[in-house]
PDB file of C-alpha atoms and ligand atoms in Angstrom:
ATOM      1  CA  MET C   1     -72.784 172.570  86.252  1.00 84.00           C
ATOM      2  CA  ALA C   2     -72.892 169.808  88.858  1.00 86.00           C
ATOM      3  CA  ASP C   3     -73.558 166.891  86.532  1.00 95.00           C
ATOM      4  CA  CYS C   4     -71.451 167.993  83.538  1.00 98.00           C
ATOM      5  CA  ILE C   5     -68.539 165.642  82.805  1.00 98.00           C
ATOM      6  CA  PHE C   6     -66.465 168.386  81.160  1.00 98.00           C
ATOM      7  CA  CYS C   7     -67.007 170.745  84.118  1.00 98.00           C
ATOM      8  CA  LYS C   8     -65.724 167.900  86.309  1.00 98.00           C
ATOM      9  CA  ILE C   9     -62.653 167.487  84.088  1.00 98.00           C
ATOM     10  CA  ALA C  10     -62.081 171.265  84.183  1.00 98.00           C
ATOM     11  CA  SER C  11     -62.238 171.274  87.993  1.00 97.00           C
ATOM     12  CA  GLY C  12     -60.044 168.193  88.335  1.00 97.00           C
ATOM     13  CA  GLU C  13     -62.815 166.146  89.929  1.00 97.00           C
ATOM     14  CA  THR C  14     -62.689 163.717  86.977  1.00 98.00           C
ATOM     15  CA  LYS C  15     -59.350 162.640  85.562  1.00 98.00           C
ATOM     16  CA  ALA C  16     -58.397 163.240  81.947  1.00 98.00           C
ATOM     17  CA  ARG C  17     -55.130 163.345  80.036  1.00 98.00           C
ATOM     18  CA  ILE C  18     -54.661 167.101  80.108  1.00 98.00           C
ATOM     19  CA  ILE C  19     -52.617 168.615  77.271  1.00 98.00           C
ATOM     20  CA  CYS C  20     -52.639 172.170  78.585  1.00 98.00           C
ATOM     21  CA  GLU C  21     -54.780 174.511  80.629  1.00 98.00           C
ATOM     22  CA  ASP C  22     -55.021 178.090  81.762  1.00 98.00           C
ATOM     23  CA  ASP C  23     -57.504 180.257  83.633  1.00 98.00           C
ATOM     24  CA  ASP C  24     -60.067 180.093  80.816  1.00 98.00           C
ATOM     25  CA  THR C  25     -59.482 176.890  78.857  1.00 98.00           C
ATOM     26  CA  VAL C  26     -58.620 173.219  79.261  1.00 98.00           C
ATOM     27  CA  ALA C  27     -57.431 170.832  76.539  1.00 98.00           C
ATOM     28  CA  PHE C  28     -57.366 167.077  77.003  1.00 98.00           C
ATOM     29  CA  LEU C  29     -57.277 163.861  74.994  1.00 98.00           C
ATOM     30  CA  ASP C  30     -60.604 162.505  73.794  1.00 98.00           C
ATOM     31  CA  LEU C  31     -61.623 159.248  75.519  1.00 98.00           C
ATOM     32  CA  ASN C  32     -62.802 157.802  72.207  1.00 98.00           C
ATOM     33  CA  PRO C  33     -60.309 159.115  69.620  1.00 98.00           C
ATOM     34  CA  GLN C  34     -61.443 159.431  66.011  1.00 98.00           C
ATOM     35  CA  ALA C  35     -57.960 160.162  64.681  1.00 98.00           C
ATOM     36  CA  PRO C  36     -54.357 159.559  65.820  1.00 98.00           C
ATOM     37  CA  THR C  37     -54.483 163.071  67.294  1.00 98.00           C
ATOM     38  CA  HIS C  38     -57.808 163.910  68.936  1.00 98.00           C
ATOM     39  CA  VAL C  39     -57.788 166.700  71.497  1.00 99.00           C
ATOM     40  CA  LEU C  40     -60.812 168.412  73.023  1.00 99.00           C
ATOM     41  CA  ILE C  41     -60.533 172.117  73.838  1.00 99.00           C
ATOM     42  CA  ILE C  42     -63.126 173.506  76.224  1.00 98.00           C
ATOM     43  CA  PRO C  43     -63.836 176.705  78.126  1.00 98.00           C
ATOM     44  CA  ARG C  44     -63.720 176.237  81.901  1.00 98.00           C
ATOM     45  CA  ARG C  45     -66.977 178.168  82.145  1.00 98.00           C
ATOM     46  CA  HIS C  46     -69.971 176.094  81.210  1.00 98.00           C
ATOM     47  CA  ILE C  47     -71.607 177.046  77.918  1.00 98.00           C
ATOM     48  CA  ASP C  48     -73.881 174.351  76.497  1.00 98.00           C
ATOM     49  CA  ARG C  49     -72.938 174.877  72.869  1.00 98.00           C
ATOM     50  CA  LEU C  50     -71.667 177.456  70.396  1.00 98.00           C
ATOM     51  CA  SER C  51     -75.182 178.680  69.616  1.00 98.00           C
ATOM     52  CA  ASP C  52     -75.530 179.654  73.302  1.00 98.00           C
ATOM     53  CA  ALA C  53     -72.437 181.859  73.221  1.00 98.00           C
ATOM     54  CA  SER C  54     -72.964 185.622  73.149  1.00 98.00           C
ATOM     55  CA  GLU C  55     -71.087 188.736  72.061  1.00 98.00           C
ATOM     56  CA  GLY C  56     -69.473 188.814  75.475  1.00 98.00           C
ATOM     57  CA  ASP C  57     -67.877 185.435  74.763  1.00 98.00           C
ATOM     58  CA  ALA C  58     -66.021 186.652  71.658  1.00 98.00           C
ATOM     59  CA  ALA C  59     -62.613 186.825  73.361  1.00 98.00           C
ATOM     60  CA  LEU C  60     -63.106 183.392  74.908  1.00 98.00           C
ATOM     61  CA  LEU C  61     -64.082 181.860  71.557  1.00 98.00           C
ATOM     62  CA  GLY C  62     -61.036 183.418  69.944  1.00 98.00           C
ATOM     63  CA  LYS C  63     -58.844 182.081  72.709  1.00 98.00           C
ATOM     64  CA  LEU C  64     -60.224 178.553  72.214  1.00 98.00           C
ATOM     65  CA  GLN C  65     -59.296 178.671  68.539  1.00 98.00           C
ATOM     66  CA  LEU C  66     -55.860 180.152  69.159  1.00 98.00           C
ATOM     67  CA  THR C  67     -55.271 177.492  71.808  1.00 98.00           C
ATOM     68  CA  ALA C  68     -56.195 174.822  69.270  1.00 98.00           C
ATOM     69  CA  ALA C  69     -53.747 176.275  66.745  1.00 98.00           C
ATOM     70  CA  ARG C  70     -50.981 176.374  69.352  1.00 98.00           C
ATOM     71  CA  ILE C  71     -51.638 172.764  70.356  1.00 98.00           C
ATOM     72  CA  ALA C  72     -51.529 171.772  66.685  1.00 98.00           C
ATOM     73  CA  ARG C  73     -48.091 173.403  66.439  1.00 98.00           C
ATOM     74  CA  ASP C  74     -46.931 171.784  69.687  1.00 98.00           C
ATOM     75  CA  LEU C  75     -48.014 168.363  68.385  1.00 98.00           C
ATOM     76  CA  SER C  76     -46.442 169.062  64.961  1.00 98.00           C
ATOM     77  CA  VAL C  77     -49.740 168.665  63.090  1.00 98.00           C
ATOM     78  CA  GLU C  78     -50.161 172.358  62.191  1.00 98.00           C
ATOM     79  CA  LYS C  79     -49.993 171.656  58.450  1.00 98.00           C
ATOM     80  CA  ALA C  80     -53.083 169.436  58.414  1.00 98.00           C
ATOM     81  CA  PHE C  81     -55.692 169.397  61.135  1.00 98.00           C
ATOM     82  CA  ARG C  82     -59.429 169.804  61.465  1.00 98.00           C
ATOM     83  CA  LEU C  83     -61.122 171.865  64.160  1.00 98.00           C
ATOM     84  CA  VAL C  84     -64.804 171.140  64.585  1.00 98.00           C
ATOM     85  CA  THR C  85     -67.612 171.686  67.065  1.00 98.00           C
ATOM     86  CA  ASN C  86     -70.800 169.647  66.982  1.00 98.00           C
ATOM     87  CA  ASN C  87     -73.669 171.988  67.824  1.00 98.00           C
ATOM     88  CA  GLY C  88     -76.766 170.107  68.981  1.00 98.00           C
ATOM     89  CA  LYS C  89     -77.773 166.460  69.083  1.00 98.00           C
ATOM     90  CA  GLY C  90     -78.637 166.418  65.372  1.00 97.00           C
ATOM     91  CA  ALA C  91     -75.071 167.451  64.560  1.00 97.00           C
ATOM     92  CA  GLY C  92     -73.579 164.753  66.778  1.00 97.00           C
ATOM     93  CA  GLN C  93     -73.144 166.637  70.055  1.00 98.00           C
ATOM     94  CA  SER C  94     -73.212 164.138  72.913  1.00 98.00           C
ATOM     95  CA  VAL C  95     -71.720 166.266  75.723  1.00 98.00           C
ATOM     96  CA  ASP C  96     -73.554 169.498  76.455  1.00 98.00           C
ATOM     97  CA  HIS C  97     -70.497 171.620  77.252  1.00 98.00           C
ATOM     98  CA  LEU C  98     -68.996 173.609  74.384  1.00 98.00           C
ATOM     99  CA  HIS C  99     -65.937 171.828  72.982  1.00 98.00           C
ATOM    100  CA  TYR C 100     -63.811 171.909  69.873  1.00 98.00           C
ATOM    101  CA  HIS C 101     -62.403 168.679  68.466  1.00 98.00           C
ATOM    102  CA  LEU C 102     -58.848 169.000  67.146  1.00 98.00           C
ATOM    103  CA  LEU C 103     -58.355 166.062  64.778  1.00 98.00           C
ATOM    104  CA  ALA C 104     -55.209 165.176  62.862  1.00 98.00           C
ATOM    105  CA  GLY C 105     -52.924 162.388  61.790  1.00 98.00           C
ATOM    106  CA  ARG C 106     -55.077 160.799  59.111  1.00 97.00           C
ATOM    107  CA  LYS C 107     -56.664 161.850  55.845  1.00 96.00           C
ATOM    108  CA  MET C 108     -59.744 163.985  56.488  1.00 96.00           C
ATOM    109  CA  LEU C 109     -62.759 163.410  54.277  1.00 95.00           C
ATOM    110  CA  TRP C 110     -64.990 166.078  52.798  1.00 96.00           C
ATOM    111  CA  PRO C 111     -67.922 166.353  53.060  1.00 95.00           C
ATOM    112  CA  PRO C 112     -67.726 165.186  56.679  1.00 91.00           C
ATOM    113  CA  GLY C 113     -70.147 162.452  57.738  1.00 79.00           C
TER     114      GLY C 113
HETATM  115  P1  LIG U 201     -69.428 165.349  70.888  1.00 71.65           P
HETATM  116  O1  LIG U 201     -70.010 164.061  70.399  1.00 71.65           O
HETATM  117  O2  LIG U 201     -69.094 166.340  69.802  1.00 71.65           O
HETATM  118  O3  LIG U 201     -70.284 165.952  71.988  1.00 71.65           O
HETATM  119  O4  LIG U 201     -68.031 164.960  71.534  1.00 71.65           O
HETATM  120  C1  LIG U 201     -67.893 164.518  72.849  1.00 71.65           C
HETATM  121  C2  LIG U 201     -66.570 163.839  72.942  1.00 71.65           C
HETATM  122  O5  LIG U 201     -66.225 163.724  74.311  1.00 71.65           O
HETATM  123  C3  LIG U 201     -66.544 162.406  72.383  1.00 71.65           C
HETATM  124  O6  LIG U 201     -65.622 162.353  71.303  1.00 71.65           O
HETATM  125  C4  LIG U 201     -66.065 161.539  73.532  1.00 71.65           C
HETATM  126  C5  LIG U 201     -65.531 162.534  74.535  1.00 71.65           C
HETATM  127  N1  LIG U 201     -65.779 162.203  75.913  1.00 71.65           N
HETATM  128  C6  LIG U 201     -66.970 161.918  76.492  1.00 71.65           C
HETATM  129  N2  LIG U 201     -66.809 161.688  77.808  1.00 71.65           N
HETATM  130  C7  LIG U 201     -65.483 161.848  78.058  1.00 71.65           C
HETATM  131  C8  LIG U 201     -64.703 161.761  79.242  1.00 71.65           C
HETATM  132  O7  LIG U 201     -65.170 161.489  80.342  1.00 71.65           O
HETATM  133  N3  LIG U 201     -63.362 161.988  79.104  1.00 71.65           N
HETATM  134  C9  LIG U 201     -62.787 162.306  77.906  1.00 71.65           C
HETATM  135  N4  LIG U 201     -61.479 162.513  77.884  1.00 71.65           N
HETATM  136  N5  LIG U 201     -63.505 162.420  76.775  1.00 71.65           N
HETATM  137  C10 LIG U 201     -64.830 162.184  76.863  1.00 71.65           C
END
């Protein structure tokens, strides 16, 4: 997607502090962190949001979650982290490219705001 900021980060056109990447996924630090650890994990392929994913994306969705868990281990926050995706404007989604927030390093509240 030409005007998608996360597609530009995935292609390297826009700089970000990349944590790790492979053929399918990219993980990078959030520009506006909401916790001491705040990593975004995205698929390279543009999908607007989770509700637009299909059966054919099952392996990719699993890989995104496993990547998040591995990053949590690498950053030594595996005992307490939150993985969340905001699906749609009403849920707080501001960038229309599927992404998971990996948040850790502070007490997490429930219910979330
Ligand atoms: P959401 O509101 O769930 O769509 O989360 C989008 C997140 O993306 C938000 O926490 C801020 C982050 N973000 C937006 N633009 C950029 C950017 O250009 N670079 C980085 N690293 N993060 C960004």
